Every structure is written in C-alpha cells, then in structure tokens.
Amino acid sequence: LWGRAHPVKADNSIEVAIVQGSTHGPLRAEQVNVPLTPAQQRSAVSTYEAMTERAAAAAPALVVWPESVLPDDPVRTPWIGAEVARAARRARAWLLIGGPHLDDRGRISNSAYLYSPAGNLISRYDKVQLVPFGEYVPGRDWLPFIHHYHVRDEDFAPGATHKVLQAGTIALGPMICFESTFPLIAWDLSRRGAQVLVVITNDAWFGHTAAAAQHQQIAVMRAVENGRWVVRAASTGISTIISPEGKVVAESQLFRPAILTGEVALITSPVPAERFGPLIGWGLLGLAIAFVIAPAAMPRRRRKAR
C-alpha cells in the first residue's frame, strides 16, 4: 500500500529525520509522579505522528522520536501501538522511538522501540545505565525519609545489556539520555558493529539552563571518539545531527517543535578510539589530575629552595 521503504543509497548513506515534538515545556521535579491525562497522551502521540508524516517528504530511511515520547507500553496499549505502526507505514521508514516497557513481572524499563517500514515492532532496547535518584533510588528500603523528596515512586528496572538494533541492513547503536555521557557504552556499540549512533533523550528537566547544551556537546565527543555519525533526538531540544568530525550539521532550538533531516553515512571501519578508547579516557583523566596537582606542588618546592 505504501510502496517500498527508502533504501540505503549507493554510497552507503541514508536520509534520517528527527522529530522534536516539544509537546510540553520545562519539567519540574514535583511532576515526576504526575501521569498525563488520557487527552494529553493522545495529543502527544498524534503530534508526533503528524510531524512524522511531514518529515516523510525528505524520504528518510530512519525516523527518530525522543526518549519517553510514548506515554505507555505500545504492546500493552493497543491504540498507542496502532498509531506508531501507522506513522512508520506512512513514512515508509524505520522508526526508533522512546517509551516505557512493562514486563510480565510488572517491572518497568525505560526503552527504545524499533518499528519497521511495514509497521511491525522488530526489536527493543531497555536502558542499562539508569540515573540514580532520577530513574531509581539506591538503597530505597534504607531511606525511609525519601518520600519527602521528588523521586520516582517506582524504580525503573535496568536492561540486561547494551545492544545494536538491526534496522534491515542498518546497524543502530542506541543510547538513552544519561548513557551518552559514558564513552565505554558508545565504544562498545561501535565495536559490536553499530554504523550510526542514536541518542534519544528527554532534557526538559534542565529547563533553560546550560545543562541542555552541555548534554548535547557530550554527543559531539561520542561522534569524534568513534568516527560515527550521531543522531540525537531530544523531546524539547537540543536535537542534532553530528558528523564524525564533530561538526553539528543540523540543530534545533529549545522548547520549539522541529523536524531535522539530513544524510548520514553508515560507517563500519574501525577507528583508534574503538580499540584504545578506555586507555585514552584514563590517560586524559590522569593528565587532568596532574594539572590539578602540579600548581599545588610547585609552591612547596620553591619554599624548600629558599
């Protein structure tokens, strides 16, 4: 009905689209346990579906929605699954989207779902590196006073392992929010064959502070370290497409709806950071410590000389 999905180009590149719905403003800590109303849920999903249909004009092979866009598990909530599937079919594109997953034991994960251009759910990645006191409370049972603070009533369950998601012949390396700050996660995904790194995040908690820009700049480091394109979708910004050289080729503004499109190369060649990344990281840490210690040590040597 919708024709062929948009394929990988002859030069091994694809068109990608990022949908930044900005369906809400800055979030506050006291909102962490306040669920969306049914009307708000349907409005948010409909907004992303409509924006994805507009993004389809660029013929993307991959469309990315940010972290926690889905208000509920799309498998357990049929109307959400149906709208997401329809969005993928209409765009004729692979669709990577963030939302919760509820397993058979009642545990909730912060997840990324991958839908095919035919509208089928192909795979899912559950976030491994959770944010302490943001997504779970360490030692919750030993902190009886914790309910006085604005933390989640229920902890997210961590995923079992980081993994590459296969969108047909396209190998995606997904990272969810906080995970993009860990170089080893990106290195591991690249070593496992990820051709493009994809970061989905919800930075609305940062408001209009500099933290949103700082988090985006960390993604630039991941691109350079791994020699991979990075596609970063943020629910309220800053969404970006970043080249392996660290150049931001497309960028959105904070708290404004945006559709970003661009061409990214699917890279499989190894780079030095993939093989020696951990050593580089420890080396830089050691250098930073040396710069801190050296000025403090120099005056002591001068006093001894006198």
PDB file of C-alpha atoms in Angstrom, residues 2 5 18 28 43 73 106 109 133 154 162 205 224 269:
ATOM      1  CA  TRP A   2       2.752   2.461   0.949  1.00  0.00           C
ATOM      2  CA  ALA A   5      10.778   1.647   2.081  1.00  0.00           C
ATOM      3  CA  ILE A  18      14.488  13.657  13.830  1.00  0.00           C
ATOM      4  CA  ARG A  28       9.858  20.302  37.381  1.00  0.00           C
ATOM      5  CA  SER A  43      -2.406  14.708  21.826  1.00  0.00           C
ATOM      6  CA  ASP A  73       3.916   0.403  26.543  1.00  0.00           C
ATOM      7  CA  GLY A 106       5.383  -5.912  36.438  1.00  0.00           C
ATOM      8  CA  SER A 109      12.013  -0.282  31.805  1.00  0.00           C
ATOM      9  CA  PHE A 133      17.717   9.197  42.200  1.00  0.00           C
ATOM     10  CA  GLU A 154       8.719   3.095  41.463  1.00  0.00           C
ATOM     11  CA  HIS A 162      23.678  -2.766  25.586  1.00  0.00           C
ATOM     12  CA  TRP A 205      14.140  18.662  33.229  1.00  0.00           C
ATOM     13  CA  VAL A 224      34.578  12.122  17.271  1.00  0.00           C
ATOM     14  CA  SER A 269      35.592   0.910   9.570  1.00  0.00           C
TER      15      SER A 269
END
